[in-house]
mmCIF file of C-alpha atoms and ligand atoms in Angstrom:
data_model
loop_
_atom_site.group_PDB
_atom_site.id
_atom_site.type_symbol
_atom_site.label_atom_id
_atom_site.label_comp_id
_atom_site.label_asym_id
_atom_site.label_seq_id
_atom_site.Cartn_x
_atom_site.Cartn_y
_atom_site.Cartn_z
ATOM 1 C CA MET F 1 27.458 -3.158 -12.419
ATOM 2 C CA LYS F 2 23.980 -2.866 -12.289
ATOM 3 C CA ASP F 3 22.483 -0.048 -12.719
ATOM 4 C CA LEU F 4 19.917 1.109 -9.574
ATOM 5 C CA ARG F 5 17.808 2.831 -12.252
ATOM 6 C CA GLU F 6 16.953 -0.517 -13.204
ATOM 7 C CA ALA F 7 15.847 -1.803 -9.640
ATOM 8 C CA LYS F 8 11.849 -1.959 -9.158
ATOM 9 C CA GLY F 9 10.724 1.505 -8.230
ATOM 10 C CA VAL F 10 8.432 2.384 -4.884
ATOM 11 C CA THR F 11 5.402 3.949 -4.134
ATOM 12 C CA LEU F 12 5.276 5.274 -0.776
ATOM 13 C CA PRO F 13 2.577 7.205 0.952
ATOM 14 C CA VAL F 14 2.513 10.702 2.529
ATOM 15 C CA HIS F 15 1.776 11.408 5.619
ATOM 16 C CA ARG F 16 0.529 14.432 7.248
ATOM 17 C CA VAL F 17 1.865 14.846 10.427
ATOM 18 C CA SER F 18 -0.393 18.456 12.033
ATOM 19 C CA THR F 19 0.590 20.660 14.547
ATOM 20 C CA GLY F 20 -2.156 23.259 15.828
ATOM 21 C CA LEU F 21 -0.568 26.870 16.449
ATOM 22 C CA GLY F 22 -3.922 28.646 17.846
ATOM 23 C CA GLU F 23 -6.232 30.195 16.545
ATOM 24 C CA GLY F 24 -7.295 28.295 13.995
ATOM 25 C CA GLU F 25 -3.551 28.170 12.746
ATOM 26 C CA GLU F 26 -1.797 24.972 11.338
ATOM 27 C CA ALA F 27 1.708 24.087 10.925
ATOM 28 C CA VAL F 28 1.842 21.006 7.978
ATOM 29 C CA ARG F 29 4.801 18.747 7.726
ATOM 30 C CA TRP F 30 4.920 15.421 5.419
ATOM 31 C CA THR F 31 7.265 12.909 6.040
ATOM 32 C CA VAL F 32 7.470 8.850 4.092
ATOM 33 C CA LYS F 33 8.627 5.877 5.501
ATOM 34 C CA CYS F 34 12.298 5.926 3.864
ATOM 35 C CA PRO F 35 12.889 1.893 3.343
ATOM 36 C CA ALA F 36 16.548 2.988 1.821
ATOM 37 C CA SER F 37 17.413 4.563 5.483
ATOM 38 C CA GLN F 38 15.138 2.773 7.753
ATOM 39 C CA HIS F 39 13.646 6.288 9.212
ATOM 40 C CA VAL F 40 11.048 8.714 8.652
ATOM 41 C CA VAL F 41 11.715 10.970 6.784
ATOM 42 C CA ASP F 42 10.940 14.844 6.192
ATOM 43 C CA GLN F 43 9.782 14.702 2.540
ATOM 44 C CA GLY F 44 11.414 17.814 1.469
ATOM 45 C CA THR F 45 14.505 15.310 1.560
ATOM 46 C CA CYS F 46 13.341 13.158 -1.025
ATOM 47 C CA GLU F 47 12.796 16.321 -3.328
ATOM 48 C CA THR F 48 16.758 16.050 -3.239
ATOM 49 C CA CYS F 49 16.759 12.508 -3.452
ATOM 50 C CA PRO F 50 18.939 10.982 -6.051
ATOM 51 C CA HIS F 51 16.627 8.251 -6.428
ATOM 52 C CA LEU F 52 13.997 10.432 -6.582
ATOM 53 C CA GLU F 53 11.308 9.321 -9.542
ATOM 54 C CA HIS F 54 8.362 11.772 -8.699
ATOM 55 C CA VAL F 55 5.927 13.520 -6.964
ATOM 56 C CA GLN F 56 2.403 12.654 -6.765
ATOM 57 C CA ARG F 57 0.115 16.254 -5.689
ATOM 58 C CA ASN F 58 -3.536 16.535 -4.654
ATOM 59 C CA VAL F 59 -5.158 19.399 -3.598
ATOM 60 C CA ALA F 60 -4.237 19.489 0.143
ATOM 61 C CA GLY F 61 -0.634 18.474 -0.531
ATOM 62 C CA PRO F 62 2.056 16.043 -1.938
ATOM 63 C CA GLU F 63 0.246 12.332 -2.101
ATOM 64 C CA ALA F 64 2.282 9.590 -2.593
ATOM 65 C CA ILE F 65 6.389 9.365 -4.458
ATOM 66 C CA SER F 66 7.507 7.368 -6.450
ATOM 67 C CA CYS F 67 11.444 6.674 -5.998
ATOM 68 C CA HIS F 68 14.065 4.089 -7.059
ATOM 69 C CA PRO F 69 15.706 2.647 -3.154
ATOM 70 C CA GLN F 70 19.232 1.320 -3.203
ATOM 71 C CA VAL F 71 17.683 -1.313 0.354
ATOM 72 C CA ARG F 72 20.874 -2.828 1.600
ATOM 73 C CA PRO F 73 21.020 -5.424 4.606
ATOM 74 C CA PRO F 74 23.308 -3.372 7.481
ATOM 75 C CA PRO F 75 26.446 -6.266 6.579
ATOM 76 C CA PRO F 76 27.487 -8.146 9.489
ATOM 77 C CA PRO F 77 30.882 -7.709 10.927
ATOM 78 C CA PRO F 78 33.631 -8.691 8.843
ATOM 79 C CA GLY F 79 34.045 -12.941 9.043
ATOM 80 C CA GLU F 80 30.967 -13.300 11.547
ATOM 81 C CA ALA F 81 27.471 -13.564 10.610
ATOM 82 C CA TYR F 82 24.946 -12.705 13.056
ATOM 83 C CA ASP F 83 24.580 -14.914 15.628
ATOM 84 C CA PRO F 84 20.045 -16.145 16.173
ATOM 85 C CA PRO F 85 18.993 -14.200 19.089
ATOM 86 C CA LEU F 86 19.590 -10.605 16.405
ATOM 87 C CA THR F 87 18.183 -13.236 13.902
ATOM 88 C CA SER F 88 15.292 -13.296 15.005
ATOM 89 C CA LEU F 89 15.022 -9.783 16.745
ATOM 90 C CA LEU F 90 15.733 -9.003 12.878
ATOM 91 C CA GLU F 91 12.185 -10.752 12.186
ATOM 92 C CA HIS F 92 10.217 -8.946 13.994
ATOM 93 C CA PRO F 93 8.901 -5.799 12.445
ATOM 94 C CA ARG F 94 9.679 -3.009 13.836
ATOM 95 C CA VAL F 95 7.028 0.118 15.309
ATOM 96 C CA ASP F 96 7.321 2.154 12.282
ATOM 97 C CA GLU F 97 5.874 -0.592 10.231
ATOM 98 C CA LEU F 98 2.608 -0.932 12.503
ATOM 99 C CA MET F 99 1.906 2.900 13.549
ATOM 100 C CA THR F 100 -0.340 5.335 12.071
ATOM 101 C CA GLN F 101 2.106 8.142 10.539
ATOM 102 C CA ASP F 102 -0.737 10.555 10.407
ATOM 103 C CA VAL F 103 -0.419 12.589 13.700
ATOM 104 C CA TYR F 104 -2.230 15.627 15.431
ATOM 105 C CA CYS F 105 0.016 18.080 17.445
ATOM 106 C CA VAL F 106 0.020 21.839 19.158
ATOM 107 C CA SER F 107 1.508 24.021 20.477
ATOM 108 C CA GLU F 108 3.481 24.469 23.433
ATOM 109 C CA GLU F 109 1.190 28.270 23.647
ATOM 110 C CA MET F 110 -2.015 26.391 22.305
ATOM 111 C CA LEU F 111 -4.961 27.637 24.692
ATOM 112 C CA ALA F 112 -6.855 25.266 26.564
ATOM 113 C CA GLU F 113 -9.860 26.299 25.321
ATOM 114 C CA GLU F 114 -9.192 24.757 22.013
ATOM 115 C CA LEU F 115 -7.135 21.606 23.455
ATOM 116 C CA ALA F 116 -11.131 21.501 24.424
ATOM 117 C CA GLU F 117 -12.609 22.325 21.605
ATOM 118 C CA LEU F 118 -9.646 19.956 19.996
ATOM 119 C CA PHE F 119 -10.832 17.356 22.701
ATOM 120 C CA ALA F 120 -14.110 17.878 21.373
ATOM 121 C CA THR F 121 -14.094 17.165 17.342
ATOM 122 C CA ARG F 122 -11.328 14.443 17.413
ATOM 123 C CA LYS F 123 -12.774 12.306 19.519
ATOM 124 C CA VAL F 124 -9.127 11.938 20.931
ATOM 125 C CA SER F 125 -7.552 10.539 24.864
ATOM 126 C CA GLY F 126 -4.199 12.775 24.267
ATOM 127 C CA VAL F 127 -2.225 15.197 22.130
ATOM 128 C CA PRO F 128 1.121 15.499 22.226
ATOM 129 C CA VAL F 129 2.580 19.077 22.401
ATOM 130 C CA VAL F 130 5.584 19.750 20.498
ATOM 131 C CA ASP F 131 8.426 22.783 20.235
ATOM 132 C CA GLU F 132 8.984 25.445 17.896
ATOM 133 C CA TYR F 133 11.482 22.541 16.146
ATOM 134 C CA GLU F 134 8.697 20.175 16.481
ATOM 135 C CA ARG F 135 9.958 17.773 18.937
ATOM 136 C CA LEU F 136 8.054 16.095 21.801
ATOM 137 C CA VAL F 137 7.439 17.878 24.678
ATOM 138 C CA GLY F 138 4.528 16.494 26.065
ATOM 139 C CA VAL F 139 1.697 15.186 25.973
ATOM 140 C CA VAL F 140 -2.174 16.924 27.090
ATOM 141 C CA SER F 141 -4.615 14.042 28.045
ATOM 142 C CA ARG F 142 -8.249 14.591 27.378
ATOM 143 C CA THR F 143 -8.420 13.777 31.565
ATOM 144 C CA ASP F 144 -6.352 16.712 32.268
ATOM 145 C CA LEU F 145 -8.304 19.406 30.960
ATOM 146 C CA LEU F 146 -12.168 18.771 31.256
ATOM 147 C CA ARG F 147 -14.985 18.310 34.256
ATOM 148 C CA ALA F 148 -15.011 13.990 34.507
ATOM 149 C CA SER F 149 -18.843 14.257 35.269
ATOM 150 C CA ASP F 150 -19.276 16.521 32.040
ATOM 151 C CA GLU F 151 -16.880 13.480 30.341
ATOM 152 C CA GLU F 152 -19.069 10.602 31.044
ATOM 153 C CA GLU F 153 -22.160 12.353 29.615
ATOM 154 C CA ASN F 154 -20.096 12.866 26.489
ATOM 155 C CA THR F 155 -20.071 16.487 26.720
ATOM 156 C CA PRO F 156 -16.501 18.011 26.855
ATOM 157 C CA VAL F 157 -16.719 20.531 28.963
ATOM 158 C CA LEU F 158 -13.873 22.514 30.111
ATOM 159 C CA HIS F 159 -12.811 22.380 33.912
ATOM 160 C CA PRO F 160 -13.119 25.690 35.030
ATOM 161 C CA GLU F 161 -9.513 25.664 36.738
ATOM 162 C CA ARG F 162 -8.031 25.037 33.555
ATOM 163 C CA ALA F 163 -9.357 27.768 31.327
ATOM 164 C CA GLY F 164 -5.977 30.529 30.131
ATOM 165 C CA ALA F 165 -3.762 28.172 30.767
ATOM 166 C CA THR F 166 -1.447 26.536 27.483
ATOM 167 C CA ALA F 167 -0.732 23.033 26.769
ATOM 168 C CA SER F 168 2.813 23.463 28.350
ATOM 169 C CA GLU F 169 1.277 24.271 31.928
ATOM 170 C CA LEU F 170 -1.238 21.449 31.167
ATOM 171 C CA MET F 171 0.656 18.599 30.063
ATOM 172 C CA ASN F 172 2.515 15.838 31.027
ATOM 173 C CA ALA F 173 6.179 16.531 30.271
ATOM 174 C CA SER F 174 7.716 12.271 30.292
ATOM 175 C CA PRO F 175 5.331 11.162 27.725
ATOM 176 C CA VAL F 176 5.660 7.542 27.301
ATOM 177 C CA VAL F 177 8.105 7.224 23.656
ATOM 178 C CA VAL F 178 9.762 4.688 21.551
ATOM 179 C CA ARG F 179 12.368 5.726 18.928
ATOM 180 C CA GLU F 180 11.690 4.248 15.567
ATOM 181 C CA GLY F 181 13.753 1.123 14.888
ATOM 182 C CA THR F 182 12.514 0.110 18.493
ATOM 183 C CA THR F 183 11.035 -3.813 17.899
ATOM 184 C CA VAL F 184 7.134 -4.508 18.478
ATOM 185 C CA PRO F 185 7.588 -6.556 20.934
ATOM 186 C CA HIS F 186 9.428 -4.119 22.974
ATOM 187 C CA ALA F 187 7.377 -1.665 22.273
ATOM 188 C CA ALA F 188 4.697 -4.027 23.970
ATOM 189 C CA ALA F 189 6.699 -4.455 26.982
ATOM 190 C CA VAL F 190 6.919 -0.848 27.565
ATOM 191 C CA MET F 191 3.240 -0.426 26.985
ATOM 192 C CA ALA F 192 2.288 -2.622 29.168
ATOM 193 C CA ALA F 193 5.434 -1.744 31.962
ATOM 194 C CA ALA F 194 3.939 1.611 31.668
ATOM 195 C CA ASN F 195 0.417 0.725 31.813
ATOM 196 C CA VAL F 196 -0.697 2.832 28.029
ATOM 197 C CA HIS F 197 -2.483 2.183 25.426
ATOM 198 C CA ARG F 198 -0.800 3.449 22.960
ATOM 199 C CA VAL F 199 2.915 5.345 23.037
ATOM 200 C CA LEU F 200 4.474 7.985 20.598
ATOM 201 C CA VAL F 201 7.148 7.225 18.245
ATOM 202 C CA VAL F 202 9.945 10.195 17.863
ATOM 203 C CA SER F 203 12.326 9.844 15.619
ATOM 204 C CA PRO F 204 16.608 10.405 17.053
ATOM 205 C CA GLU F 205 16.191 14.008 16.716
ATOM 206 C CA GLY F 206 13.215 13.763 19.145
ATOM 207 C CA THR F 207 9.695 14.948 16.346
ATOM 208 C CA VAL F 208 6.672 12.921 15.955
ATOM 209 C CA VAL F 209 6.714 10.280 13.566
ATOM 210 C CA GLY F 210 3.665 7.530 14.702
ATOM 211 C CA VAL F 211 1.612 6.703 17.445
ATOM 212 C CA LEU F 212 1.199 3.307 18.075
ATOM 213 C CA SER F 213 -1.584 1.153 19.559
ATOM 214 C CA ALA F 214 -2.455 -2.125 21.532
ATOM 215 C CA MET F 215 -4.597 -2.309 18.890
ATOM 216 C CA ASP F 216 -1.721 -2.312 16.120
ATOM 217 C CA ILE F 217 -0.401 -4.718 17.662
ATOM 218 C CA VAL F 218 -3.200 -6.638 18.063
ATOM 219 C CA ARG F 219 -3.970 -6.668 14.638
ATOM 220 C CA TRP F 220 -0.598 -7.567 13.638
ATOM 221 C CA VAL F 221 -0.512 -10.933 15.984
ATOM 222 C CA ALA F 222 -3.833 -11.409 14.675
ATOM 223 C CA ARG F 223 -2.065 -11.636 10.986
ATOM 224 C CA LYS F 224 0.519 -13.295 12.311
ATOM 225 C CA SER F 225 -1.509 -16.421 13.531
ATOM 226 C CA CYS F 226 -3.629 -16.033 10.423
ATOM 227 C CA ASP F 227 -0.538 -16.880 8.300
ATOM 228 C CA ALA F 228 0.699 -19.853 10.435
ATOM 229 C CA VAL F 229 -2.801 -22.012 10.140
HETATM 230 S S1 SF4 U 301 13.303 9.211 -2.558
HETATM 231 FE FE1 SF4 U 301 14.967 8.595 -0.981
HETATM 232 S S2 SF4 U 301 14.650 9.903 0.743
HETATM 233 FE FE2 SF4 U 301 12.435 10.044 0.080
HETATM 234 S S3 SF4 U 301 12.111 7.489 0.531
HETATM 235 FE FE3 SF4 U 301 13.230 7.042 -1.711
HETATM 236 S S4 SF4 U 301 15.079 6.687 -1.062
HETATM 237 FE FE4 SF4 U 301 14.063 7.591 0.117
#
């Protein structure tokens, strides 16, 4: 049997999922897209994985890992081959191949004043809210928080009625999400049905592992079109 250590190694980027806890405090989770499990895993999982070769670090933390993953496609049922629809489904990329994996979240306790500052500095339209176990519980959007007239002038100011409220009081508790492993066409259908330009990608445990935007899909379609010419 072939020694797995002889398999070609891969170097994988480590992504940062930050959670603002309020008063400038931040919790950081480092994630890696594991080619063996086809899931986004915590980088700590790699530390105990027998396939790990090396962790590359910089001053901010882990930057990349090198490993020799054992990647096998899932076998079809005994005596059967994949039928054409499933084969064509497997040909579609999954959202985790296109999504942005560096995500900034906030805790449920973060106050409206800090959220307003966040929107002013990060220029984002919404931010995921996570619970103490880092599971997604909602999304606070810029428009929930800031006065519309000030927003038009690009000088975001907290709406007076929102002052002192927490993220959990301000959030939409039914955000549009897809699970990692969802195909891109399915995610596009979800976004179109919900009339949104971006969707959060969550793990089976409910933690945020990425964000997929309409522009990510447009870029993918453009690449496919160029390849086909
Ligand atoms: S070290 Fe192990 S868990 Fe981490 S990405 Fe490689 S195969 Fe996956």
